[in-house]
Amino acid sequence: MIWLSSFPRSGNTFFRNVLFEVYGLESSSFYENVGEPINYMDFPFVKTHMRPHELQPLDLNIPAVHLVRDGRDALVSMAHQRKDIYEPDSDFRENFLEALVAAEESYFGGWSLNVEDWLSRADVLIRFEDLIENPIAQLERLRSIYELPEPNVEKLPGFKDLKFGAPQYGRGKRVAGNEQEELEIVRKSFRKGKAYGWKEELDRELQNIFWSYHRNMMDRLGYTREGGIRKLNPDFDYQVIKLLGYETPLAEEKYRVLIEANKLLMHQNDGVKRYLLELLKALYPVTQNENSRWQIDIFLKGRVYSLKDYGERLFDSKKNENHYNRYTRISKSIRGVLKLLVPKAYRDTSTKYVKKVMMKVGLKFAKSMARTRYAFERMKSGKEAARENFEAQIGSVELGVYDLVHVPLPQHYEPFKGTQNNYLVTLHDLTHRLFEEYHTSSNIQVAEKGMQFFVDQKADFLCISETTKKDLLSQENIEENRTHIVYEAADNQKFRPNLNSNKGLFVRTVYGIPQSPFLFTLSTLEPRKNLMNTIRAFDELLDEYPEMDVNLVIGGKNGWKSKDVLQLKHKKRIIFTGFIDENDLPILYNEAMALCYVSHYEGFGLPPLEAMSCKTPVIFGDNSSMKEIFEGYGLAAKPDEVASIKEQMKKILLDKNLREELREKSIERSFDFSWRQTAIETLGVYEKTITKTNKG
């Protein structure tokens, strides 16, 4: 027996009919809680849409073939099937979005998760696009796991033969009651049988939403946003390459890289820590390939760890739960208990009462626990303990075995004092020189020592924007070929449009935000972020439009409120959320009319990109890398001019057409950045730096 797995509408029925007609091999089906009148295990092939852990039997020795299709085509076909066959009164758009989100792992886990599970389980991977182009060639690949009989190629059915004929499989025998109805089901089930039909079905908005939810898996499989299949990357896509039956070239050279990672010890999730964590997460798949040309280790707490072994501890998905996810999980458990203990007649009333109590008491408790957890973890990591780890010398570590040492921040030079090596340093900005007034003297001193150390070491510098590179070349007398530009990105699994209105309502309640529209900004004590001018601009906006129902929400720690804020006329319309759980931040971006991030200077500007990934328009500072990255996709304001900031707020709030256009432009711009691409380009810089040094 062999599993024939796929997400629905990915070509499994076509595959089974070719298998039957050309090879004479019958197949059966397995679905959860759907009994078959015959024993499906008596058949050589068994179709299923279930995920691997849901199969019966769970025997991992049973071979598996997985069929995959461009997710947009699969979901479009699924939405039509529901509308045309199962629920004729349903709406195509709603069907598509429901299947796309696959809330609580409905729809067989959703397209990406279903494919993810089967990539780890399958022995053979077949793309629908390859299958319809050359069915025999793809089925012949099954010989690696099954002794196929010789094919009768003359009996190969075309798609139209199946659609307008009476195929062995796909006749809807469970749905219809007679042959006439069965054949009508066939005509509706076999829709077009072509690749990239989604282009004729999905508007700009639906295309953008799909890509925001499923771009990671689409990238892994080689599907492009425009439509088509790109060449796979052997460093990152080796698993898919192997399952598709392609040969992977053996690496001619192998490289060893050490990445300094002590920033992970700091509890605060600042930009540098996020950069390091996301880069390591994106590089992690490279280390899982036994034949990889890269060995990547991390230096942490004075010791060296293999990223291959340490990665699972770093990327625990349970850490990414937000308040709503916790609430949903807990409430689901409580509903299960009520189902057992409460009579059916009182169950609905009891459930409503419990929900009401959870919303009243549970929210305050959740927020309090989040703050307590934050304080405890910060105390545990501690500034002194973190400082000791930053200064921990490389000691007994033999640096000479590494072709390259990557340091994610110049200030982290301490462990490497007294050593010589091939160094690459990520440079986020040079504000300690360009804007000394925004830094403490101790921070300037440490940054200068780090810069001097790496300049003396003839290190290469990885700059996160063109702006940062220009600043570096203007400040230091170094060769341009020692500088490289690799952009950062937003975590597109976390920062994306929220299609669950209950989640938005819940998170608003947690942070005391009314249901009226609001502009959002992030608070910080750092003058460079220019928060006070944003607040003044909002106050003046309400002077001009006192009837406007809008608030300014300032996210971040309590205690920022200065005398200047208390003296404003409209201070009651300014809401300080206090501490925000980082996993609730995407929801707040989604709920906002716009993010106001009118900073005086940014080396890159992650918050605006995170907001744009959520389809939230951005008002940004008309300077530095923000012009480089966001100009044309948001609204630029002059940080020193309150009137300029106010004018852009007016445009966002009063011009609905502009706001909607910026929403689509924002998310489309966010697609130009991904941590996968950052990791690919970073490996390119590694190789370039290593080979340049070896030749030199």
PDB file of C-alpha atoms in Angstrom, residues 651-652 654-663:
ATOM      1  CA  LYS A 651      -4.808  62.666   4.256  1.00  0.00           C
ATOM      2  CA  ILE A 652      -4.910  59.208   5.816  1.00  0.00           C
ATOM      3  CA  LEU A 654     -10.070  61.874   5.344  1.00  0.00           C
ATOM      4  CA  ASP A 655      -9.212  60.333   1.980  1.00  0.00           C
ATOM      5  CA  LYS A 656     -10.624  56.798   1.911  1.00  0.00           C
ATOM      6  CA  ASN A 657      -9.480  56.097  -1.666  1.00  0.00           C
ATOM      7  CA  LEU A 658      -5.910  57.121  -0.821  1.00  0.00           C
ATOM      8  CA  ARG A 659      -6.004  55.004   2.322  1.00  0.00           C
ATOM      9  CA  GLU A 660      -7.190  51.909   0.448  1.00  0.00           C
ATOM     10  CA  GLU A 661      -4.598  52.388  -2.296  1.00  0.00           C
ATOM     11  CA  LEU A 662      -1.842  52.753   0.309  1.00  0.00           C
ATOM     12  CA  ARG A 663      -3.036  49.565   2.012  1.00  0.00           C
TER      13      ARG A 663
END
